[in-house]
mmCIF file of C-alpha atoms and ligand atoms in Angstrom:
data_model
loop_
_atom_site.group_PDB
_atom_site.id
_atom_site.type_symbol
_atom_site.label_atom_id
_atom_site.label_comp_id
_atom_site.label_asym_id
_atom_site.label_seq_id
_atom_site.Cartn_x
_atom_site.Cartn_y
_atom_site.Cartn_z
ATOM 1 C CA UNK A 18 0.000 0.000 0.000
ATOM 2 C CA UNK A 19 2.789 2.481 0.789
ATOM 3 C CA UNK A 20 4.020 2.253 -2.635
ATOM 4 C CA UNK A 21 0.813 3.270 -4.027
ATOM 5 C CA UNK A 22 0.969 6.382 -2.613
ATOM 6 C CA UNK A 23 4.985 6.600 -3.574
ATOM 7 C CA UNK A 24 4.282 5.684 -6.923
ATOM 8 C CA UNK A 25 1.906 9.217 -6.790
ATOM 9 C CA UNK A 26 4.117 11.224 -4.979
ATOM 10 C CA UNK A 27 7.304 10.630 -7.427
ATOM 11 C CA UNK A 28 4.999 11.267 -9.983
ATOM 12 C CA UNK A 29 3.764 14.506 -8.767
ATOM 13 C CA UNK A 30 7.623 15.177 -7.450
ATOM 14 C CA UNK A 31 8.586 14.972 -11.206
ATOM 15 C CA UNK A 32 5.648 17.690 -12.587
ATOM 16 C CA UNK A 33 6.957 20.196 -9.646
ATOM 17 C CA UNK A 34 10.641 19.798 -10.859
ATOM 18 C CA UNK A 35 9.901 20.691 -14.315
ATOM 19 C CA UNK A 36 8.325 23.921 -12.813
ATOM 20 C CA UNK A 37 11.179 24.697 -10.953
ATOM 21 C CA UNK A 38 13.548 24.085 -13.764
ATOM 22 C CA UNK A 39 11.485 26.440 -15.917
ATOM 23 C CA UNK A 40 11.308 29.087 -12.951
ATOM 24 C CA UNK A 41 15.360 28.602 -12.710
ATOM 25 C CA UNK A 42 15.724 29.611 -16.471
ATOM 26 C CA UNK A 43 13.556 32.948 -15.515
ATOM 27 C CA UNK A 44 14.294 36.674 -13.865
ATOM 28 C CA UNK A 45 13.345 36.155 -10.377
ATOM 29 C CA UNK A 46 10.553 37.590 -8.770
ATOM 30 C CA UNK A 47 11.431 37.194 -4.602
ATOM 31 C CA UNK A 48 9.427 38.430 -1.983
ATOM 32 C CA UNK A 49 10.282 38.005 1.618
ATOM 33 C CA UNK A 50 8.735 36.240 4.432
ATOM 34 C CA UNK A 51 11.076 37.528 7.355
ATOM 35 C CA UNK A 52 14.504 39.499 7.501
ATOM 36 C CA UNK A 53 16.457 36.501 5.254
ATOM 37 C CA UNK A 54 13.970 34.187 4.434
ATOM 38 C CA UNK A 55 12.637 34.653 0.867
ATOM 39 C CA UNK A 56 9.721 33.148 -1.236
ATOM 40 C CA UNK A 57 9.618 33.046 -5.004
ATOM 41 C CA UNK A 58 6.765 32.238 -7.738
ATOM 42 C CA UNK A 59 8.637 29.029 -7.946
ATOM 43 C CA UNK A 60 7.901 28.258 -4.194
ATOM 44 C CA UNK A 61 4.249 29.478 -5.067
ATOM 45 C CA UNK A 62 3.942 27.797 -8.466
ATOM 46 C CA UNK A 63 5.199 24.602 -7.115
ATOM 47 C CA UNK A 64 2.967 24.212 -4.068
ATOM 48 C CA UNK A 65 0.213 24.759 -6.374
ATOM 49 C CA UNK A 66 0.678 22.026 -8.356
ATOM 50 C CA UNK A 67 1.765 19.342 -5.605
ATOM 51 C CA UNK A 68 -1.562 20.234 -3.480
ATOM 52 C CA UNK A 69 -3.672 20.451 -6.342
ATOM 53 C CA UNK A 70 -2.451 16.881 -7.737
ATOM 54 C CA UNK A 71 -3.068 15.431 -4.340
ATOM 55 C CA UNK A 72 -6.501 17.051 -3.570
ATOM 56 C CA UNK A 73 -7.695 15.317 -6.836
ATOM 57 C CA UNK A 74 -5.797 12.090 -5.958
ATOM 58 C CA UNK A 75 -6.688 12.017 -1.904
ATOM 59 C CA UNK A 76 -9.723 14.633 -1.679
ATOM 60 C CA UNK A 77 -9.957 13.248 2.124
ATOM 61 C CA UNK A 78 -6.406 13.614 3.289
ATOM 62 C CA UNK A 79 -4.690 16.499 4.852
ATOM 63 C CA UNK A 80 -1.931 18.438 3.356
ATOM 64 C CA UNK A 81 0.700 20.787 5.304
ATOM 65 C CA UNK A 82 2.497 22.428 2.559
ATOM 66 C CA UNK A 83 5.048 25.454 3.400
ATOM 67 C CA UNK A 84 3.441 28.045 1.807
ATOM 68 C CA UNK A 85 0.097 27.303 3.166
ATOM 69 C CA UNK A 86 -2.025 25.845 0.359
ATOM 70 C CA UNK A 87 -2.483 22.927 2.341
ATOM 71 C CA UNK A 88 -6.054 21.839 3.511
ATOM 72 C CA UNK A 89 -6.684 20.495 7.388
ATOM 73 C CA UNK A 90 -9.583 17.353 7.176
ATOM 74 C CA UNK A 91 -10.402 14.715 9.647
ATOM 75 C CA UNK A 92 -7.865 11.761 8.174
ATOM 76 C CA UNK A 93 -5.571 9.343 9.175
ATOM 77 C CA UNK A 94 -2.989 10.714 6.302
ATOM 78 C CA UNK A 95 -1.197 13.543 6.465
ATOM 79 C CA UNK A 96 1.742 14.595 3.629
ATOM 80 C CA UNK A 97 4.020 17.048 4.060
ATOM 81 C CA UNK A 98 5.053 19.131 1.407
ATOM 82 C CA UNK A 99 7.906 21.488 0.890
ATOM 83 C CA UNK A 100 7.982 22.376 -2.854
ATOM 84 C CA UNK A 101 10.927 24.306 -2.749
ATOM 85 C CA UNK A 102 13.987 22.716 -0.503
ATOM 86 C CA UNK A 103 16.539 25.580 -0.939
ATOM 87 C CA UNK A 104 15.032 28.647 -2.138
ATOM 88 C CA UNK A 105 18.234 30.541 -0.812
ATOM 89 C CA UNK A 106 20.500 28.579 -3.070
ATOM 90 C CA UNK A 107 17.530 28.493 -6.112
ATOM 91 C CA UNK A 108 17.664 32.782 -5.728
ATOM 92 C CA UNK A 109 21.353 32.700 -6.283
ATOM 93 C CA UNK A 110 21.324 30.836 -9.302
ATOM 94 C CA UNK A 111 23.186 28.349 -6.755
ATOM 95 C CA UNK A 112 22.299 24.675 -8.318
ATOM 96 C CA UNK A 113 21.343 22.732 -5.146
ATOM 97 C CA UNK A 114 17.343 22.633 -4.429
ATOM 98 C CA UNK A 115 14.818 19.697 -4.248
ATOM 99 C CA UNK A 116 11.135 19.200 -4.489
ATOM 100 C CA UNK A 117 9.964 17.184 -1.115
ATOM 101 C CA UNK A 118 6.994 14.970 -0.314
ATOM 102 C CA UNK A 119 5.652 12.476 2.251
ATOM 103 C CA UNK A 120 2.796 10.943 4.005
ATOM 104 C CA UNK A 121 2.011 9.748 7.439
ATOM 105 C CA UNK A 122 -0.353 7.522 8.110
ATOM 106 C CA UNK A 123 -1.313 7.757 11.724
ATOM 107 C CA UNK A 124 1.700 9.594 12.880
ATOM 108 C CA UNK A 125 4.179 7.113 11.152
ATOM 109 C CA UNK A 126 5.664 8.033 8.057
ATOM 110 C CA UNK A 127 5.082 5.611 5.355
ATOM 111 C CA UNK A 128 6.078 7.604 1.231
ATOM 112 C CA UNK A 129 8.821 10.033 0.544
ATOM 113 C CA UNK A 130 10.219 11.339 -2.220
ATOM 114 C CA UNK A 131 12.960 13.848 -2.823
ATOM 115 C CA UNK A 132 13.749 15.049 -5.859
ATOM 116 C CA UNK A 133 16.406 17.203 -6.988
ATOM 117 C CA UNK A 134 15.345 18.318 -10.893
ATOM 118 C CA UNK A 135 18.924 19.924 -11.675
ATOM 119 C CA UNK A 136 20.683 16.135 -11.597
ATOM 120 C CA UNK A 137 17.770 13.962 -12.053
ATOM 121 C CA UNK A 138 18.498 12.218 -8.788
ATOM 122 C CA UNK A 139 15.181 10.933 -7.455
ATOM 123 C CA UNK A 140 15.220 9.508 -3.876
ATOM 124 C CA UNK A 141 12.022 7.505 -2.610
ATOM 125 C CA UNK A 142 11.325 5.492 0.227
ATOM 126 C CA UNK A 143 7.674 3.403 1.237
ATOM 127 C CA UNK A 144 8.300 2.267 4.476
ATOM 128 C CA UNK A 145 9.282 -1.557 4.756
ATOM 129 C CA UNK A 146 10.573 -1.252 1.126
ATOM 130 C CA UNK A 147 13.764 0.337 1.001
ATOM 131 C CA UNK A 148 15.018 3.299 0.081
ATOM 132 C CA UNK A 149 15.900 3.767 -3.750
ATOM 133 C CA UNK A 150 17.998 6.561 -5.817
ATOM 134 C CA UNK A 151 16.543 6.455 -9.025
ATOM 135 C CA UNK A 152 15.155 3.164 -8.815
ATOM 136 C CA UNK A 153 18.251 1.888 -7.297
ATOM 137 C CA UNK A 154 18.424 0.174 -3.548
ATOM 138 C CA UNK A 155 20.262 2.700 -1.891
ATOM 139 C CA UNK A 156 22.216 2.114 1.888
ATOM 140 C CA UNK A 157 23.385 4.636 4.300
ATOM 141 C CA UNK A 158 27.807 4.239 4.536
ATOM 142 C CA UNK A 159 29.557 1.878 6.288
ATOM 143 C CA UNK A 160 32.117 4.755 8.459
ATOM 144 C CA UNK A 161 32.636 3.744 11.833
ATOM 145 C CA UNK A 162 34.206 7.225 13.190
ATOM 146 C CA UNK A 163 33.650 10.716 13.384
ATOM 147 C CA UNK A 164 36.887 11.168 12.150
ATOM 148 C CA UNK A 165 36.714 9.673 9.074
ATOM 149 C CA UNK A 166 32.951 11.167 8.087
ATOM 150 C CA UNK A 167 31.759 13.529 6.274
ATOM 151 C CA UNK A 168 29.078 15.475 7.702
ATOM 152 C CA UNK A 169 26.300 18.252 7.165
ATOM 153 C CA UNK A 170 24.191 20.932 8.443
ATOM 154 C CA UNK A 171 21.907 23.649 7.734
ATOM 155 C CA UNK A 172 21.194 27.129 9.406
ATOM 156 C CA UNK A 173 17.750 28.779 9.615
ATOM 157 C CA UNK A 174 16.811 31.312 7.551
ATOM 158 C CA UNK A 175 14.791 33.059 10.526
ATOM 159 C CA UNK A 176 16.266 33.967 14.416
ATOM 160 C CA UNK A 177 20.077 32.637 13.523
ATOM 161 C CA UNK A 178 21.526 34.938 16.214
ATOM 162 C CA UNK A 179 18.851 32.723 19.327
ATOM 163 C CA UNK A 180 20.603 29.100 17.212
ATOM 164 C CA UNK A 181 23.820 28.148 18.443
ATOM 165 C CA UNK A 182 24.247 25.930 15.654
ATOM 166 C CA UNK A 183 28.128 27.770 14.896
ATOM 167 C CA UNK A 184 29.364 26.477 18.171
ATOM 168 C CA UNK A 185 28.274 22.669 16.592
ATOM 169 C CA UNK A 186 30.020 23.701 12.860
ATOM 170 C CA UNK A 187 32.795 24.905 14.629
ATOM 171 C CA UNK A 188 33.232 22.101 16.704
ATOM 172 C CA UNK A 189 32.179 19.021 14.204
ATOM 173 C CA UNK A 190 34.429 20.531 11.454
ATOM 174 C CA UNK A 191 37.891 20.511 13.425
ATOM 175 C CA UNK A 192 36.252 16.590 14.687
ATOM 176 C CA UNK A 193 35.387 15.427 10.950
ATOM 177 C CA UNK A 194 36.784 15.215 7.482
ATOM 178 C CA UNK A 195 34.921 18.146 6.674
ATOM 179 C CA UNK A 196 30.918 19.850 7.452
ATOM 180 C CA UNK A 197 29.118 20.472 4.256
ATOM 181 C CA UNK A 198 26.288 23.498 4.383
ATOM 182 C CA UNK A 199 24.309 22.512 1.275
ATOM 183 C CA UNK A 200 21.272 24.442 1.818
ATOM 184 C CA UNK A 201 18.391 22.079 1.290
ATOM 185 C CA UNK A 202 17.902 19.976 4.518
ATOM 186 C CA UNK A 203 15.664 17.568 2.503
ATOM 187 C CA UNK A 204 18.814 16.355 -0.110
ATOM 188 C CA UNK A 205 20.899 16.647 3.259
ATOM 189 C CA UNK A 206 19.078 13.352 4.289
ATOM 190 C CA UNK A 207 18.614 11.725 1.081
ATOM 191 C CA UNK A 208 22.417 11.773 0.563
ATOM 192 C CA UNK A 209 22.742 10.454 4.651
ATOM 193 C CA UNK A 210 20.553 7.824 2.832
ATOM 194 C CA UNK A 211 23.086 7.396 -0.149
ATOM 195 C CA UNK A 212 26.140 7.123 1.990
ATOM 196 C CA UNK A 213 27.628 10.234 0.891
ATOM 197 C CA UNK A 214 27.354 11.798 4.427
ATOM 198 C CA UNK A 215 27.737 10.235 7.405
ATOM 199 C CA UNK A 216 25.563 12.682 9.295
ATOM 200 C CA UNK A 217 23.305 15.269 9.107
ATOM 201 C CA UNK A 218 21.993 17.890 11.662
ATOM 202 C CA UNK A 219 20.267 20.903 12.096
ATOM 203 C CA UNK A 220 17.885 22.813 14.961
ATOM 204 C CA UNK A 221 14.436 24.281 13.962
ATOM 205 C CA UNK A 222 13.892 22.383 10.803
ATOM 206 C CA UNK A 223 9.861 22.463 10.258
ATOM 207 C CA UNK A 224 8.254 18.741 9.025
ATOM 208 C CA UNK A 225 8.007 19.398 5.439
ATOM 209 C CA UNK A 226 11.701 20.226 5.646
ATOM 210 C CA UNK A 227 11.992 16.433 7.437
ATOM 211 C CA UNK A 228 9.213 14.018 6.836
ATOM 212 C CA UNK A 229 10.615 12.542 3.190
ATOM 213 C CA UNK A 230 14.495 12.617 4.480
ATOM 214 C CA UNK A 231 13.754 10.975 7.298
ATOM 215 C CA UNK A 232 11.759 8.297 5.732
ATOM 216 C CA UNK A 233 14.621 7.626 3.358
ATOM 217 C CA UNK A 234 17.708 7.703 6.538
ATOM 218 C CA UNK A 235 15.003 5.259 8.232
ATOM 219 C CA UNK A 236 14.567 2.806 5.446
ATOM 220 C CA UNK A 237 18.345 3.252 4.176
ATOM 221 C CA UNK A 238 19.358 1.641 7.202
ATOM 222 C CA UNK A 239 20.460 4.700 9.068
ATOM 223 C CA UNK A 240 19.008 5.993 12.526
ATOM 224 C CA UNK A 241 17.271 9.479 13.211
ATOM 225 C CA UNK A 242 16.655 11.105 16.714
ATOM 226 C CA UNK A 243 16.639 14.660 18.537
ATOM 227 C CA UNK A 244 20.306 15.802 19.175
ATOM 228 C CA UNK A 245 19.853 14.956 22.670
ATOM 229 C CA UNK A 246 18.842 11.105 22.119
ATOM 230 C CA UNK A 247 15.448 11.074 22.359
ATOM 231 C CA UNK A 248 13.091 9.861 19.543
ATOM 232 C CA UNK A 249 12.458 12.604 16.518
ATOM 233 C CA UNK A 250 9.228 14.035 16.496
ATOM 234 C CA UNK A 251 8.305 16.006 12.942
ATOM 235 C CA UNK A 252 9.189 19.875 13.885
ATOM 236 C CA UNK A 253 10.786 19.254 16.746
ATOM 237 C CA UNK A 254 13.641 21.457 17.864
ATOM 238 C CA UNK A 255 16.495 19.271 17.188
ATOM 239 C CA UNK A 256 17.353 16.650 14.323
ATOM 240 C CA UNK A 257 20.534 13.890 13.800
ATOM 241 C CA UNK A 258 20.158 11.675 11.324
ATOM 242 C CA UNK A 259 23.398 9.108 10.487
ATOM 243 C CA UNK A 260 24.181 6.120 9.228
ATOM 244 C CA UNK A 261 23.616 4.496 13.061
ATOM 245 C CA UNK A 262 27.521 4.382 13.635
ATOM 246 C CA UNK A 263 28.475 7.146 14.223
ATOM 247 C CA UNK A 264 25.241 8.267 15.941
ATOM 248 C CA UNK A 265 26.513 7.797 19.579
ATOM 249 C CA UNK A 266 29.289 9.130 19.558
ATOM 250 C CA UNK A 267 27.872 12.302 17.343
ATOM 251 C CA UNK A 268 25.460 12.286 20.199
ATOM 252 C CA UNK A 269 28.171 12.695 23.083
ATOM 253 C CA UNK A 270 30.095 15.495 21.349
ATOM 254 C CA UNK A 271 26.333 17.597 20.734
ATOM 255 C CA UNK A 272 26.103 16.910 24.727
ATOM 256 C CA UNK A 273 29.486 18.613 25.755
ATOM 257 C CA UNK A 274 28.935 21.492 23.027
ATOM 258 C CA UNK A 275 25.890 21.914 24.752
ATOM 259 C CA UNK A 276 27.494 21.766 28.404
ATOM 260 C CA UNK A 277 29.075 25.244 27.353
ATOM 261 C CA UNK A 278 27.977 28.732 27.394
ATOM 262 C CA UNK A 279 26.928 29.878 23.935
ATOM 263 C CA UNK A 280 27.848 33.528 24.154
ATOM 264 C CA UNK A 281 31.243 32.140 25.182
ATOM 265 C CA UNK A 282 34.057 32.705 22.482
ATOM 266 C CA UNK A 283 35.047 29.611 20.820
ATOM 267 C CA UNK A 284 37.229 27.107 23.133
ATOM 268 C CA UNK A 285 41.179 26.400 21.521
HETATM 269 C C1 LIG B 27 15.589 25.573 4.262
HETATM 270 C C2 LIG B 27 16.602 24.559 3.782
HETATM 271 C C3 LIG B 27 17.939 24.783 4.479
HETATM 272 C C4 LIG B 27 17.802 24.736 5.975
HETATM 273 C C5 LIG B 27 16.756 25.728 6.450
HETATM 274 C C6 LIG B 27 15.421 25.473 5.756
HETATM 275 P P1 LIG B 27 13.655 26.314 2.520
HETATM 276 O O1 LIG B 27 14.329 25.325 3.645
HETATM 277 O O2 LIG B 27 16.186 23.249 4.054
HETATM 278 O O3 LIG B 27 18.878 23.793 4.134
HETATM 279 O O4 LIG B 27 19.046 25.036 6.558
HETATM 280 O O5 LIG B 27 16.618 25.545 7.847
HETATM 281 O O6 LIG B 27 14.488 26.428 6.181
HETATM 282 O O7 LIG B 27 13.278 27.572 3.255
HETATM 283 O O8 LIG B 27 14.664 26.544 1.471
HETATM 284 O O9 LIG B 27 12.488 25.522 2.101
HETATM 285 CA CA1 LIG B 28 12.573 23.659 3.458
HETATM 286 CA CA1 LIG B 29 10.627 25.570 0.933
#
């Protein structure tokens, strides 16, 4: 059953890329939402055609979609829409975006699909089914150490002076092979999926950011939880998704980062 809902949500992935592709060839039109956090007709355009596809498909279901064009009804299913993953990067002519989509049923997240329509790559997971890149079984990496990983992150495009997510880049860069800042928390987790990262984390992501990424960490064999070690709950304030080895010990370093004072200048 899960894959009949993935099989609709790729599909309807695929018709948003080619909007944003044809909004990426095209002057921009931005407007802004708070002090850095802009929305574009391809944000608008997008979400218009993901929530009308699945109002037509799933009439009964709800829909929380980014920019609002989602619909609230009595239903076990929920999806969670974010048809623009990146907009920073997509304004800047700054090829790294994604198109993402999932659905709970109950709470428990069963479809998602990421797509990024610059490469092609399509990412989908149905729970108890994998996760695939472009129809391929895909499985989170095989690094045992922080040391050897490569890891990512993601700042918020609202409040960044209250997130003390600089004191974790700081720190996880000099611990790592490197911290990538890619810009589009959704591909973030699809490439934990792939094995290209080790980790991922952020603070403040919101569920449409999450719900497909997740899905695919999940069902890629990797594990997903709040920074602190308890259990990830869509929109909650925390997220670390890995490929489960390096999880604990990414866990104890967030703890002592977070045992210091965040106004404090950087420790040497
Ligand atoms: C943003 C991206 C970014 C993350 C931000 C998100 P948007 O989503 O996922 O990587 O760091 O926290 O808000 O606004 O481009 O859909
Ligand atoms: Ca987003
Ligand atoms: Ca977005």
């Amino acid at each position: 059953m899960p894959s009949t809902y993935l099989s609709a949500a790729v599909e309807i992935a695929r018709e948003a890329g080619k909007i944003l592709l044809e909004e990426y060839a095209r002057p921009l039109n931005i407007t802004y939402k708070g002090d850095v956090d802009l929305v574009t007709q391809a944000d608008r355009r997008s979400e218009e055609l993901i929530v009308s596809r699945l109002k037509e498909l799933f009439p009964q279901h709800t829909i929380l979609a980014e920019e609002g064009g989602g619909q609230s009804m009595h239903s076990r299913f929920s999806w969670y829409v974010d048809p623009l993953d990146g907009t920073t990067n997509f304004a800047h002519g700054y090829p790294c975006f994604s198109v993402s989509i999932a659905l709970a049923d109950a709470g428990t997240l069963i479809a998602g699909v990421v797509f990024n329509p610059l490469s092609g790559e399509l990412f989908a997971a149905a729970r108890g089914e994998g996760a695939t890149l472009n129809g391929k079984p895909i499985r989170v990496s095989k690094v045992l150490e922080l040391a050897k990983s490569l890891v990512c992150t993601g700042f918020p495009t609202h409040k960044r002076q209250a997130n003390p997510n600089i004191h974790y880049y700081w720190d996880f860069t000099l611990r790592s092979h490197g911290v990538r800042r890619d810009g589009s928390a959704a591909l973030d987790l699809a490439f934990v999926a792939a094995g290209r990262f080790e980790g991922f984390w952020e603070f403040g992501l919101k569920p449409w950011d999450t719900a497909a990424g997740v899905l695919l960490v999940e069902e890629a064999g990797g594990r997903v939880s709040s920074l602190d070690g308890q259990p990830y709950d869509l929109g909650g304030p925390s997220l670390l998704a890995t490929n489960g080895l390096v999880h604990e010990e990414m866990l104890r370093v967030a703890a002592e980062i977070a045992q210091r004072d965040p106004s404090a200048p950087f420790p040497r």
